[in-house]
Each structure stands twice: as C-alpha cells, then as structure tokens.
CSV table of C-alpha atoms in Angstrom, one decimal:
chain,number,residue,atom,x,y,z
A,10,MET,CA,17.1,-4.6,11.5
A,11,ASP,CA,18.4,-8.1,11.1
A,12,ILE,CA,15.4,-10.5,11.0
A,13,GLN,CA,15.8,-14.0,12.3
A,14,SER,CA,12.3,-15.0,13.1
A,15,ILE,CA,8.7,-13.9,12.9
A,16,CYS,CA,6.1,-15.1,15.4
A,17,VAL,CA,2.3,-14.6,15.1
A,18,MET,CA,0.2,-14.8,18.3
A,19,GLY,CA,-3.4,-15.7,17.7
A,20,GLY,CA,-6.2,-13.2,18.3
A,21,THR,CA,-9.9,-13.8,17.6
A,22,GLY,CA,-11.9,-15.1,14.6
A,23,LYS,CA,-15.0,-13.6,13.1
A,24,THR,CA,-17.1,-15.0,15.9
A,25,GLY,CA,-15.0,-13.4,18.6
A,26,GLU,CA,-13.7,-16.8,19.8
A,27,PRO,CA,-10.0,-17.1,20.5
A,28,GLU,CA,-8.1,-18.7,17.6
A,29,LYS,CA,-7.2,-22.4,18.1
A,30,VAL,CA,-3.7,-21.8,16.8
A,31,GLU,CA,-2.3,-19.8,19.7
A,32,ARG,CA,1.0,-19.1,18.0
A,33,PHE,CA,3.3,-20.0,15.2
A,34,GLU,CA,6.9,-19.1,14.6
A,35,LEU,CA,8.9,-19.0,11.3
A,36,ASN,CA,12.6,-18.9,11.0
A,37,MET,CA,14.7,-17.8,8.0
A,38,GLY,CA,14.3,-20.4,5.2
A,39,ASP,CA,10.8,-21.5,6.3
A,40,ILE,CA,8.0,-21.8,3.9
A,41,ILE,CA,4.4,-21.8,5.1
A,42,SER,CA,1.1,-21.9,3.2
A,43,ILE,CA,-2.2,-20.5,4.3
A,44,VAL,CA,-5.1,-22.5,3.1
A,45,GLY,CA,-8.9,-22.5,3.4
A,46,PRO,CA,-12.0,-21.7,1.4
A,47,THR,CA,-12.4,-18.1,0.0
A,48,GLY,CA,-13.6,-15.6,2.6
A,49,CYS,CA,-12.0,-17.5,5.5
A,50,GLY,CA,-9.5,-14.8,6.3
A,51,LYS,CA,-6.3,-15.9,4.5
A,52,THR,CA,-5.5,-12.5,3.1
A,53,THR,CA,-6.4,-10.8,6.4
A,54,LEU,CA,-3.7,-13.0,8.1
A,55,ILE,CA,-1.0,-11.9,5.6
A,56,ASN,CA,-2.1,-8.3,5.9
A,57,ASP,CA,-1.7,-8.6,9.7
A,58,ILE,CA,1.9,-9.8,9.1
A,59,GLU,CA,2.6,-7.0,6.7
A,60,LEU,CA,1.4,-4.4,9.2
A,61,PHE,CA,3.2,-6.0,12.2
A,62,ALA,CA,-0.2,-6.2,13.9
A,63,ASN,CA,0.1,-5.2,17.5
A,64,ARG,CA,-3.3,-6.2,18.8
A,65,ASN,CA,-4.5,-3.2,16.8
A,66,THR,CA,-6.2,-4.8,13.9
A,67,PRO,CA,-9.7,-6.4,13.8
A,68,SER,CA,-8.2,-9.9,14.4
A,69,ASN,CA,-6.4,-8.7,17.5
A,70,ARG,CA,-3.3,-10.7,16.5
A,71,LEU,CA,0.2,-9.9,17.6
A,72,VAL,CA,3.1,-10.2,15.3
A,73,MET,CA,6.6,-10.3,16.8
A,74,ILE,CA,10.0,-10.0,15.1
A,75,ASN,CA,12.9,-11.8,16.7
A,76,GLY,CA,10.6,-12.4,19.7
A,77,GLU,CA,9.7,-8.7,20.2
A,78,PRO,CA,6.5,-6.8,19.2
A,79,ILE,CA,7.0,-3.9,16.8
A,80,SER,CA,5.6,-0.7,18.5
A,81,GLU,CA,3.1,1.4,16.6
A,82,ASP,CA,5.6,4.3,16.5
A,83,PHE,CA,8.4,2.3,15.0
A,84,THR,CA,8.7,2.9,11.3
A,85,PHE,CA,11.1,1.0,9.1
A,86,ASP,CA,13.3,3.0,6.7
A,87,PRO,CA,11.0,2.5,3.7
A,88,ARG,CA,14.1,1.7,1.6
A,89,LYS,CA,14.8,-1.2,3.9
A,90,HIS,CA,11.3,-2.5,4.5
A,91,PRO,CA,11.7,-6.1,5.5
A,92,ILE,CA,8.4,-7.3,4.1
A,93,ALA,CA,7.3,-7.5,0.4
A,94,LEU,CA,3.7,-8.4,-0.2
A,95,ILE,CA,2.7,-9.5,-3.6
A,96,SER,CA,-1.0,-9.3,-3.6
A,97,GLN,CA,-3.6,-10.7,-6.0
A,98,HIS,CA,-4.4,-7.3,-7.5
A,99,THR,CA,-0.9,-5.9,-7.5
A,100,ASN,CA,-0.3,-4.4,-10.9
A,101,PHE,CA,2.3,-2.0,-12.2
A,102,LEU,CA,1.0,1.5,-12.7
A,103,SER,CA,4.2,3.2,-13.4
A,104,ASP,CA,4.9,4.9,-16.7
A,105,LEU,CA,8.5,3.8,-16.9
A,106,PRO,CA,10.3,1.2,-19.0
A,107,VAL,CA,11.2,-2.0,-17.1
A,108,GLY,CA,15.0,-1.3,-17.3
A,109,GLU,CA,14.7,2.2,-15.9
A,110,PHE,CA,12.4,1.2,-13.2
A,111,LEU,CA,14.6,-1.6,-12.0
A,112,LYS,CA,17.7,0.7,-12.2
A,113,ILE,CA,16.0,3.2,-9.9
A,114,HIS,CA,14.8,0.5,-7.5
A,115,ALA,CA,18.3,-1.0,-7.4
A,116,LYS,CA,19.7,2.5,-6.6
A,117,VAL,CA,17.1,3.0,-3.9
A,118,ARG,CA,18.0,-0.3,-2.3
A,119,GLY,CA,21.6,0.6,-2.5
A,120,GLY,CA,23.0,-2.6,-4.1
A,121,ASP,CA,26.8,-2.7,-5.0
A,122,ASN,CA,26.2,-3.7,-8.6
A,123,PRO,CA,22.9,-2.5,-10.0
A,124,GLU,CA,23.6,-3.9,-13.5
A,125,GLN,CA,24.1,-7.4,-12.1
A,126,MET,CA,21.0,-7.1,-9.9
A,127,ILE,CA,18.9,-6.1,-12.9
A,128,GLY,CA,20.3,-9.0,-15.0
A,129,GLU,CA,19.6,-11.5,-12.2
A,130,THR,CA,16.1,-10.1,-11.7
A,131,LEU,CA,15.2,-10.4,-15.3
A,132,GLU,CA,16.7,-13.9,-15.5
A,133,PHE,CA,14.7,-15.0,-12.5
A,134,ALA,CA,11.5,-13.5,-13.8
A,135,ASN,CA,11.9,-14.9,-17.3
A,136,GLN,CA,12.1,-18.4,-16.0
A,137,LEU,CA,8.5,-18.0,-14.8
A,138,THR,CA,6.9,-16.3,-17.7
A,139,GLY,CA,5.8,-17.5,-21.1
A,140,GLU,CA,7.3,-14.7,-23.2
A,141,ALA,CA,10.5,-13.0,-21.9
A,142,ILE,CA,10.4,-9.5,-20.4
A,143,ILE,CA,12.4,-7.0,-22.4
A,144,THR,CA,14.0,-4.0,-20.6
A,145,THR,CA,12.6,-1.4,-23.0
A,146,THR,CA,9.0,-2.6,-22.5
A,147,GLY,CA,6.8,-0.2,-20.5
A,148,MET,CA,5.9,-1.6,-17.0
A,149,THR,CA,2.2,-1.2,-17.8
A,150,GLU,CA,2.5,-3.1,-21.0
A,151,LEU,CA,3.5,-6.3,-19.2
A,152,SER,CA,1.0,-9.1,-19.1
A,153,GLY,CA,-0.5,-10.3,-15.8
A,154,GLY,CA,1.9,-13.2,-15.6
A,155,GLN,CA,5.0,-11.1,-16.6
A,156,THR,CA,4.0,-8.5,-14.0
A,157,ARG,CA,3.7,-11.1,-11.2
A,158,SER,CA,7.0,-12.8,-12.3
A,159,LEU,CA,8.8,-9.5,-12.2
A,160,LEU,CA,7.3,-8.5,-8.9
A,161,ILE,CA,8.5,-11.8,-7.3
A,162,ALA,CA,11.9,-11.5,-8.9
A,163,ASP,CA,12.3,-7.9,-7.8
A,164,ALA,CA,11.2,-8.6,-4.2
A,165,VAL,CA,13.7,-11.4,-3.9
A,166,ILE,CA,16.7,-10.0,-5.7
A,167,ILE,CA,16.6,-6.2,-5.7
A,168,GLY,CA,14.4,-5.8,-2.7
A,169,ASN,CA,16.2,-8.7,-1.0
A,170,SER,CA,13.3,-8.6,1.6
A,171,PRO,CA,13.7,-11.2,4.3
A,172,ILE,CA,10.0,-11.9,4.5
A,173,ILE,CA,8.0,-12.3,1.3
A,174,LEU,CA,4.2,-12.8,1.3
A,175,LEU,CA,2.6,-14.1,-1.9
A,176,ASP,CA,-1.1,-14.0,-2.3
A,177,GLU,CA,-2.5,-16.7,-4.7
A,178,ILE,CA,0.3,-16.6,-7.3
A,179,GLU,CA,-1.2,-19.6,-9.0
A,180,ASN,CA,-3.8,-17.2,-10.5
A,181,ALA,CA,-1.2,-15.4,-12.5
A,182,GLY,CA,-0.5,-18.0,-15.1
A,183,ILE,CA,3.2,-18.3,-14.2
A,184,HIS,CA,5.2,-21.5,-13.8
A,185,ARG,CA,4.4,-21.8,-10.1
A,186,SER,CA,6.3,-25.0,-9.2
A,187,ARG,CA,9.4,-23.5,-10.9
A,188,ALA,CA,8.8,-20.3,-8.8
A,189,LEU,CA,8.8,-22.3,-5.6
A,190,GLU,CA,11.9,-24.2,-6.7
A,191,LEU,CA,13.7,-21.0,-7.4
A,192,LEU,CA,12.5,-19.3,-4.2
A,193,LYS,CA,13.7,-22.2,-2.1
A,194,GLN,CA,17.3,-21.3,-3.0
A,195,PHE,CA,17.0,-18.1,-1.1
A,196,LYS,CA,17.1,-18.3,2.7
A,197,LYS,CA,14.0,-16.2,3.4
A,198,ILE,CA,10.6,-16.6,5.0
A,199,PHE,CA,8.0,-17.2,2.4
A,200,VAL,CA,4.3,-17.1,3.2
A,201,PHE,CA,2.0,-18.4,0.5
A,202,VAL,CA,-1.8,-17.9,0.4
A,203,THR,CA,-2.8,-20.6,-1.9
A,204,HIS,CA,-5.6,-22.9,-3.2
A,205,ASP,CA,-2.9,-25.1,-4.9
A,206,PRO,CA,-2.4,-28.5,-3.1
A,207,HIS,CA,1.1,-28.8,-4.7
A,208,ILE,CA,2.3,-25.5,-3.3
A,209,ALA,CA,0.7,-26.3,0.1
A,210,LEU,CA,2.5,-29.7,0.3
A,211,LEU,CA,5.8,-28.3,-0.8
A,212,SER,CA,5.7,-25.9,2.1
A,213,ASP,CA,7.2,-26.8,5.5
A,214,TYR,CA,3.9,-25.9,7.3
A,215,ARG,CA,0.4,-25.0,6.5
A,216,ILE,CA,-2.2,-23.2,8.4
A,217,ILE,CA,-5.9,-24.0,7.9
A,218,MET,CA,-8.1,-21.0,8.2
A,219,LYS,CA,-11.8,-21.1,9.0
A,220,ASN,CA,-14.2,-18.3,9.7
A,221,GLY,CA,-11.5,-15.7,10.1
A,222,SER,CA,-9.6,-17.9,12.5
A,223,MET,CA,-6.4,-20.0,12.4
A,224,GLU,CA,-8.0,-23.4,13.0
A,225,LYS,CA,-5.1,-25.8,12.6
A,226,LEU,CA,-1.3,-25.8,12.0
A,227,ILE,CA,0.1,-28.8,10.2
A,228,CYS,CA,3.8,-29.6,9.8
A,229,THR,CA,4.3,-31.3,6.4
A,230,ASN,CA,5.1,-35.0,7.1
A,231,PRO,CA,7.3,-37.3,5.0
A,232,ALA,CA,4.3,-39.1,3.4
A,233,GLU,CA,2.9,-35.7,2.3
A,234,ARG,CA,6.2,-34.7,0.8
A,235,LYS,CA,6.1,-37.9,-1.3
A,236,VAL,CA,2.6,-37.0,-2.4
A,237,ALA,CA,3.8,-33.5,-3.2
A,238,GLY,CA,6.3,-35.1,-5.6
A,239,GLU,CA,3.5,-37.0,-7.4
A,240,LEU,CA,1.3,-33.9,-7.5
A,241,GLY,CA,4.3,-32.2,-9.1
A,242,LYS,CA,4.2,-34.7,-11.9
A,243,ILE,CA,0.6,-34.1,-12.5
A,244,ASP,CA,1.4,-30.4,-12.5
A,245,ASN,CA,4.0,-31.0,-15.2
A,246,LEU,CA,1.6,-33.0,-17.2
A,247,MET,CA,-0.8,-30.1,-17.3
A,248,LEU,CA,2.1,-27.8,-18.2
A,249,ASN,CA,3.1,-30.0,-21.0
A,250,PHE,CA,-0.4,-30.0,-22.4
A,251,ARG,CA,-0.4,-26.2,-22.0
A,252,THR,CA,2.8,-26.1,-24.1
A,253,TYR,CA,1.2,-28.3,-26.8
A,254,ILE,CA,-1.8,-26.2,-27.0
A,255,ARG,CA,0.1,-22.9,-26.9
A,256,SER,CA,2.3,-24.0,-29.7
A,257,GLY,CA,-0.6,-24.9,-31.9
A,258,GLN,CA,-0.4,-28.7,-31.8
A,259,GLU,CA,-3.4,-30.9,-32.1
A,260,ILE,CA,-3.8,-33.2,-29.2
A,261,SER,CA,-3.9,-36.9,-29.7
A,262,GLU,CA,-4.7,-39.9,-27.4
A,263,LYS,CA,-1.2,-41.0,-28.0
A,264,MET,CA,0.1,-37.9,-26.3
A,265,MET,CA,-2.1,-38.5,-23.4
A,266,ALA,CA,-0.9,-42.1,-23.1
A,267,GLU,CA,2.7,-41.0,-23.3
A,268,GLN,CA,2.1,-38.4,-20.6
A,269,MET,CA,0.3,-40.9,-18.4
A,270,GLU,CA,3.2,-43.3,-18.8
A,271,THR,CA,5.6,-40.7,-17.5
A,272,LEU,CA,3.4,-40.2,-14.5
A,273,LYS,CA,3.6,-43.8,-13.6
A,274,LEU,CA,0.2,-43.6,-12.1
A,275,THR,CA,-2.2,-46.5,-12.2
A,276,ASN,CA,-5.7,-45.6,-13.1
B,19,MET,CA,-3.5,28.9,16.3
B,20,LYS,CA,-1.8,26.3,14.1
B,21,LEU,CA,-2.6,26.4,10.5
B,22,ILE,CA,-2.4,23.2,8.5
B,23,ILE,CA,-2.9,23.6,4.7
B,24,PHE,CA,-3.6,20.5,2.6
B,25,ALA,CA,-3.0,20.6,-1.2
B,26,GLY,CA,-3.0,18.0,-3.9
B,27,PRO,CA,-4.5,17.1,-7.2
B,28,PRO,CA,-8.3,16.4,-7.2
B,29,THR,CA,-9.4,13.0,-5.9
B,30,CYS,CA,-6.0,12.2,-4.5
B,31,GLY,CA,-7.4,11.4,-1.0
B,32,LYS,CA,-7.0,14.7,0.8
B,33,THR,CA,-10.4,14.5,2.6
B,34,THR,CA,-9.8,10.9,3.6
B,35,VAL,CA,-6.4,11.8,5.1
B,36,ILE,CA,-7.9,14.8,6.9
B,37,ARG,CA,-10.7,12.8,8.4
B,38,GLN,CA,-8.4,10.2,9.8
B,39,VAL,CA,-6.1,13.0,11.2
B,40,ILE,CA,-9.1,14.9,12.7
B,41,ARG,CA,-10.3,11.7,14.4
B,42,ARG,CA,-7.0,11.2,16.1
B,43,MET,CA,-6.6,14.9,17.0
B,44,LEU,CA,-10.0,14.8,18.7
B,45,LYS,CA,-9.0,11.7,20.7
B,46,LYS,CA,-6.0,13.5,21.9
B,47,GLY,CA,-8.1,16.4,23.1
B,48,HIS,CA,-7.2,19.0,20.4
B,49,LYS,CA,-9.9,21.3,19.0
B,50,PRO,CA,-9.7,21.4,15.2
B,51,ALA,CA,-11.7,23.5,12.8
B,52,TYR,CA,-12.1,22.7,9.1
B,53,LEU,CA,-12.3,25.0,6.0
B,54,LYS,CA,-12.7,23.6,2.5
B,55,ILE,CA,-12.0,25.9,-0.5
B,56,ASP,CA,-13.2,24.6,-3.8
B,57,VAL,CA,-14.1,25.9,-7.2
B,58,LEU,CA,-17.6,24.7,-8.0
B,59,TYR,CA,-18.7,22.0,-5.6
B,60,ALA,CA,-17.8,20.6,-2.2
B,61,ASP,CA,-19.7,18.8,0.5
B,62,GLU,CA,-16.8,17.9,2.7
B,63,ASP,CA,-17.7,20.6,5.2
B,64,LYS,CA,-21.0,18.8,5.8
B,65,ILE,CA,-19.4,15.4,6.0
B,66,ILE,CA,-16.8,16.7,8.5
B,67,SER,CA,-19.2,18.6,10.7
B,68,GLU,CA,-21.7,15.7,10.8
B,69,GLU,CA,-19.0,13.1,11.6
B,70,PHE,CA,-17.1,15.1,14.2
B,71,GLY,CA,-19.3,18.0,15.3
B,72,ILE,CA,-16.4,20.5,14.8
B,73,PRO,CA,-16.7,23.9,13.2
B,74,ALA,CA,-16.6,23.4,9.5
B,75,LYS,CA,-17.1,25.8,6.6
B,76,LYS,CA,-16.7,25.8,2.8
B,77,LEU,CA,-16.0,28.5,0.3
B,78,TYR,CA,-16.5,28.4,-3.4
B,79,SER,CA,-13.9,30.4,-5.2
B,80,GLY,CA,-16.1,30.4,-8.3
B,81,GLU,CA,-14.7,32.8,-10.8
B,82,LEU,CA,-11.6,33.4,-8.7
B,83,CYS,CA,-8.5,31.3,-8.9
B,84,PRO,CA,-8.8,29.0,-5.9
B,85,ASP,CA,-5.3,29.8,-4.6
B,86,HIS,CA,-6.1,33.5,-5.0
B,87,CYS,CA,-9.2,33.0,-3.0
B,88,ASN,CA,-7.1,31.2,-0.4
B,89,VAL,CA,-4.9,34.2,0.0
B,90,VAL,CA,-7.6,36.9,0.2
B,91,VAL,CA,-9.7,35.1,2.9
B,92,MET,CA,-7.2,33.3,5.1
B,93,ASP,CA,-6.9,36.1,7.7
B,94,GLU,CA,-10.6,36.0,8.2
B,95,ALA,CA,-10.6,32.2,8.2
B,96,VAL,CA,-8.0,32.2,11.0
B,97,GLU,CA,-10.2,34.7,13.0
B,98,TRP,CA,-13.2,32.5,12.5
B,99,ALA,CA,-11.4,29.4,13.7
B,100,GLU,CA,-10.1,31.4,16.8
B,101,LYS,CA,-13.6,32.7,17.6
B,102,SER,CA,-15.0,29.2,17.4
B,103,GLY,CA,-12.6,28.1,20.1
B,104,SER,CA,-10.4,26.0,17.9
B,105,ASP,CA,-6.6,25.6,18.3
B,106,PHE,CA,-6.0,24.0,14.8
B,107,LEU,CA,-7.3,25.1,11.5
B,108,PHE,CA,-7.3,22.6,8.7
B,109,VAL,CA,-7.6,24.1,5.3
B,110,GLU,CA,-8.3,21.8,2.3
B,111,THR,CA,-7.6,23.5,-1.0
B,112,ALA,CA,-9.0,22.7,-4.4
B,113,GLY,CA,-5.5,22.0,-5.7
B,114,LEU,CA,-6.1,22.8,-9.4
B,115,CYS,CA,-3.5,25.2,-10.6
B,116,LEU,CA,0.1,24.0,-10.4
B,117,ARG,CA,1.9,27.3,-10.6
B,118,CYS,CA,1.3,28.7,-7.1
B,119,SER,CA,1.4,27.0,-3.8
B,120,PRO,CA,-1.3,27.6,-1.2
B,121,TYR,CA,1.1,27.3,1.8
B,122,ILE,CA,1.6,30.2,4.2
B,123,GLU,CA,4.7,31.0,6.2
B,124,ASN,CA,4.6,29.3,9.6
B,125,SER,CA,1.8,27.1,8.5
B,126,LEU,CA,2.3,23.3,8.0
B,127,GLY,CA,2.0,22.6,4.3
B,128,VAL,CA,0.9,19.1,3.5
B,129,VAL,CA,0.8,17.8,-0.1
B,130,VAL,CA,-1.2,14.7,-0.8
B,131,LEU,CA,-0.2,12.5,-3.7
B,132,GLU,CA,-1.6,9.3,-5.1
B,133,ALA,CA,0.8,6.5,-5.4
B,134,THR,CA,-1.0,5.5,-8.5
B,135,SER,CA,-0.6,8.7,-10.3
B,136,GLY,CA,2.5,8.0,-12.4
B,137,MET,CA,6.2,8.3,-11.8
B,138,ASN,CA,6.5,11.8,-13.4
B,139,LEU,CA,3.9,13.4,-11.1
B,140,PRO,CA,6.5,14.6,-8.6
B,141,TYR,CA,8.2,16.5,-11.4
B,142,LYS,CA,5.0,18.0,-12.8
B,143,ILE,CA,3.4,19.6,-9.9
B,144,GLY,CA,6.0,22.2,-9.0
B,145,PRO,CA,5.6,24.4,-5.9
B,146,MET,CA,2.6,22.5,-4.6
B,147,LEU,CA,5.2,19.8,-3.8
B,148,THR,CA,8.5,21.6,-3.5
B,149,LEU,CA,7.2,24.2,-1.0
B,150,ALA,CA,5.3,21.6,1.2
B,151,ASP,CA,6.7,20.4,4.5
B,152,ILE,CA,5.2,16.9,4.3
B,153,ALA,CA,4.2,14.7,1.3
B,154,VAL,CA,1.6,12.1,2.1
B,155,ILE,CA,1.5,9.3,-0.4
B,156,THR,CA,-1.9,7.7,-0.4
B,157,LYS,CA,-3.4,4.5,-1.9
B,158,ILE,CA,-0.1,2.6,-1.3
B,159,ASP,CA,-2.1,-0.6,-1.0
B,160,LEU,CA,-2.8,-0.4,-4.8
B,161,ILE,CA,0.8,-0.7,-5.9
B,162,SER,CA,3.7,-3.0,-5.2
B,163,GLN,CA,6.4,-2.4,-2.6
B,164,ALA,CA,8.9,-1.9,-5.4
B,165,GLU,CA,6.8,0.9,-7.0
B,166,ARG,CA,6.2,2.5,-3.7
B,167,GLU,CA,10.0,2.8,-3.2
B,168,VAL,CA,10.6,4.2,-6.6
B,169,PHE,CA,7.7,6.7,-6.3
B,170,ARG,CA,9.0,7.8,-2.9
B,171,TYR,CA,12.5,8.3,-4.5
B,172,ARG,CA,11.0,10.5,-7.2
B,173,VAL,CA,9.2,12.6,-4.6
B,174,ILE,CA,12.4,13.2,-2.6
B,175,GLU,CA,14.3,13.9,-5.8
B,176,ALA,CA,11.8,16.7,-6.7
B,177,ALA,CA,11.6,18.1,-3.1
B,178,LYS,CA,14.9,17.3,-1.3
B,179,GLU,CA,13.9,18.6,2.2
B,180,ILE,CA,10.4,17.1,2.4
B,181,THR,CA,9.2,14.5,4.9
B,182,VAL,CA,7.5,11.6,3.2
B,183,VAL,CA,4.7,9.7,4.9
B,184,GLU,CA,3.1,6.7,3.2
B,185,SER,CA,-0.5,6.0,4.0
B,186,ASN,CA,-3.4,3.8,3.3
B,187,ALA,CA,-5.8,6.4,4.7
B,188,LEU,CA,-8.9,4.3,4.1
B,189,TYR,CA,-7.7,1.9,6.8
B,190,GLY,CA,-6.0,4.6,8.9
B,191,ILE,CA,-2.5,3.2,8.2
B,192,GLY,CA,0.3,5.7,8.3
B,193,ILE,CA,-1.8,8.5,9.9
B,194,ASP,CA,0.0,8.8,13.3
B,195,PRO,CA,3.2,10.2,11.9
B,196,ILE,CA,1.2,13.0,10.2
B,197,VAL,CA,-0.5,13.8,13.5
B,198,LYS,CA,2.9,14.1,15.2
B,199,HIS,CA,4.1,16.6,12.6
B,200,ILE,CA,0.9,18.6,13.0
B,201,GLU,CA,1.3,18.7,16.8
B,202,ARG,CA,4.9,19.7,16.5
B,203,SER,CA,4.2,22.5,14.0
B,204,GLY,CA,4.6,26.2,14.9
B,205,GLU,CA,1.9,28.8,15.7
B,206,ILE,CA,0.9,31.1,12.9
B,207,GLU,CA,2.3,34.6,13.1
B,208,GLN,CA,0.5,37.8,12.1
B,209,PRO,CA,0.7,39.4,9.6
B,210,MET,CA,0.7,36.2,7.5
B,211,PHE,CA,2.6,35.9,4.2
B,212,LEU,CA,2.4,33.5,1.3
B,213,ARG,CA,5.3,31.1,1.1
B,214,GLY,CA,7.4,31.2,-2.0
B,215,ASN,CA,7.1,33.4,-5.0
B,216,PRO,CA,4.1,33.3,-7.2
B,217,PRO,CA,4.5,33.2,-11.0
B,218,VAL,CA,4.6,36.2,-13.2
B,219,GLY,CA,1.0,37.4,-13.7
B,220,THR,CA,-1.4,40.3,-13.6
B,221,CYS,CA,-3.4,39.9,-10.4
B,222,THR,CA,-2.1,41.4,-7.1
B,223,ILE,CA,-1.0,38.0,-5.9
B,224,CYS,CA,0.5,37.0,-9.2
B,225,VAL,CA,2.6,40.2,-9.3
B,226,GLY,CA,3.9,39.5,-5.9
B,227,LYS,CA,1.8,41.0,-3.1
B,228,LYS,CA,2.0,38.3,-0.6
B,229,GLU,CA,0.2,39.9,2.4
B,230,ILE,CA,-2.8,37.8,3.5
B,231,GLY,CA,-6.3,39.4,3.6
B,232,ALA,CA,-8.6,41.2,1.1
B,233,LYS,CA,-7.7,44.6,2.6
B,234,ASN,CA,-4.2,44.2,1.3
B,235,HIS,CA,-5.3,43.7,-2.2
B,236,PHE,CA,-7.2,45.4,-5.0
B,237,GLY,CA,-8.8,44.2,-8.2
B,238,VAL,CA,-11.4,41.4,-8.0
B,239,LEU,CA,-11.7,40.3,-4.4
B,240,ARG,CA,-14.0,38.4,-2.1
B,241,THR,CA,-14.4,37.9,1.7
B,242,MET,CA,-15.7,35.0,3.7
B,243,GLU,CA,-19.2,36.6,3.7
B,244,HIS,CA,-19.3,38.6,0.5
B,245,ASP,CA,-19.1,37.3,-2.9
B,246,LEU,CA,-16.9,38.9,-5.6
B,247,PHE,CA,-16.5,42.7,-5.6
B,248,TYR,CA,-14.0,45.1,-7.2
B,249,ILE,CA,-11.7,47.5,-5.5
B,250,GLY,CA,-9.6,49.8,-7.6
B,251,GLU,CA,-9.7,52.3,-10.4
C-alpha cells in the first residue's frame, strides 16, 4: 500500500466527552508532537495510530489511511508493515549479533543492497550514540541509548516505514536534536510523544492532550520556530557540558561564561 | 466435532490466547469445550468455566509423559465434549517435551510462541512447531517491529508451510485471524491418529502405535476417570 496521508478522527476522552480536536491529517514529510502531562493519554493516541483504530479501541478514535478507514479484517503483509513504533520500553531481546540481525532484517524487507543498507543504518545510529555500535556486539549487550539509536535507524533505513512513531526518545540519552535533524531528511510521517520543548517546537504541529482527550492542535508559527532555534542553542550548551563531564574535565566558571557567550542570551 | 490442539512452551501465553479465542467463538454462537492437560498443577479449567460457563476439564498426567497422556485419553475427551453438546474441543497441552508433537490428524494444531523467547527458539522446538498448522506469536508489544519481523522469518524458516499470526493476546489484538482458521478447520475423523512420527523409544507411542485411545495401547496407561494402571504381561 502506498501511503500518502494519515488522518485521525477524534473519539472520546476519559470522561466520555467528545474530543475537542475533531480531526487532524498528516501528509508525507509532516512532523507532529504529542504533548501533555504524564497520564494524559499521549501513548494511547500513538497506540491507536499503530493499530489503525477503527472505533474499536477505548478512545473510539478512527484512523484513516489515504482517506479510507482500514477494516479490522485487513492485515498488512508483516514484512511491509507501514508503521514502526519505537516505544519507551522497547528493548532488544534477541540473542544475535547486531550485524547478523540487520542482515536478516534487510533480507526480510527485500532491499536491493543489504550490505549498503546495513552500513547506512549503522552510520545513522552511530551519529546519535555516545560510543559507536559494532556489528559483532550482541543485540542485548547494547546500552539503552545504543538500542534506541539502532531502532530508529533500522525503522528509517531498513524498515523504510512511511510512518514512524517515537515515544519519548529524549529519555534514551541519545543526541535528540541530531536525531530530528537526520530524520527530517527523510520524507516520512513522524509522530513524537515528547516532554521536550525543543522537539515540540521543531515539529510542524503539536497536539495538546488532556484527560485522555485531544484538547488542542497548534500549527507551529514563525515566532515559535525562532524560539526553537534558541532552545536548540541551550540544548547544545547542555550537550557541551555533558561532553566536558564525560571526558573527565573539571568545570570552570570561564567555561560557563564562554558557553553563555555563544548563546548570545542576555541574563 | 472440531478439535483444536494448543501447544507451546510453559508460560508462553497459551491460556490467554485461548480465552480470547473462546470469547469470540461464543459471541459467534459456537459451543466450545475446554480440556487442559498438565503435569502437576493447572487451574485453567476453573478459570475458563467460571469466565465462560462452558464445559471445562483438567487432567494431570503426573507420572506419564504429558503427550503420552494426550494420546491415550483423547478419544474419551472427544466423546466427553460431544456429550456435553459442544462443537469445538480446545485442548491445551502442557508443552514440555520437545520430541513429540501433540497434534492429531484432521485437528487444527496451534503452537504458541513468545516473541521474547530468543531467535533460536524456532529451531529448537522441533515437531511442536514443524507439525503445527498455525504459529501464534505472542507478546509482540514487548519487542520492536524489527525483531518481530526477524522472529517471524525464523519461524517460517523452521516450518515452511505454517501460517503465522502475531498477537498481543492481553489486549485481544490479532485474535480474529486465529478464530477464522479455527472455523475453517475440518471435522475430526474416527479413528484418530497422531500426526507425524514419534521419536525412537520404548513406550507404545514412542515405538510408533499412533492409534488414539487407551484400548489401543498397553503398558502404563490411564483414562479420563481412572488414574494410572498397567495392561500387559
């Protein structure tokens, strides 16, 4: 199935009231963030998308692909499943080395050049991690951040899924702004569940969740995009300090002053 | 009578899958009965009969090999299910030994495998997988899409003809395709025979007597009502 758009029609929140956001539609290349306090139903919303909810989940939402609902009987060829969900608790459990796992996955997905796909996947993943992933490492030996990086890279390159759902990737200790930058090069639909203001403002849209319900849909305006740029600098400042600390340096006030200078922010 | 035999390693989610299947079968107006065969302990029969009010029974194989127990009692079990007015008999096996398979010819063999159990499991469990009609992969929500695809590939590599269904049985996801296969399965034919060839061994079943029912065997036996007894010289 060739996916051009996905549309979510609102259902009901935890109170049974209809959702204020009646529908939203995403086209290829769109990035949307789902925000709100914990327990407000963010993960439920992406689960509904993953399941192609057809008024058959507790939220009563309807998810349509290219303007059509997906019937309950319809099953995608699992090798061509259009949605990859990278959840908060997704971990690798397979007892295979990274290289072999990727090779089988590339074979399953039927790419023309598996070796190249594996190379690209590792290159992508290694831009997000601290220490590089090596092909002979066992999947289960990867750290949390390496695991999340490899999952994202695999979903984008080998899986080539048109719709990618990412649940709180900021918790994984990976370079998240870099992740978003890299992801933006691919013309896919990305849905982020996030508590990170920088990711939220780099998205094209954001949905504010409250009490299990889609409360508000905001299209990122030009002023917000500027703010996103500034937040990116603060993000980088934090990353620079992380690098100092990781590399065993002692932190001085001078370092802080230099960093603040690059921010060009007035206190 | 349609006979549906579920096998799979312990705690792989067989009961959860069966409960979801029975719930849907009842909604569609079918009349299922349930038999659990286990070695030492089982309370699934109680859970199922309390939840659905359908005929449910359990058998402890005890000193007998559970698949052996399965063979010597299945004729009576089918009779019991028929008498109780059922049109489907669900048998949940203990699933311990990996040398035999519990499936019977003209039954529907369903093997339940955990997605979390490691990429070599499909190669390790032998006839329990290779002689099954359907492999249900459970707990798919616990692993990534990529691993699901690789695990599925390994299952198909081990059992080329098998139909694979992925399911998150806790939430009832992926159950409908299983129900469809069950509805489409054939009626059991008498006399019943064990599917496939058992390994070399010294009990009547191990040496190749595949006829179902204690009357067709000798040595250490049991029936639904009677505990172990011995027939032979």
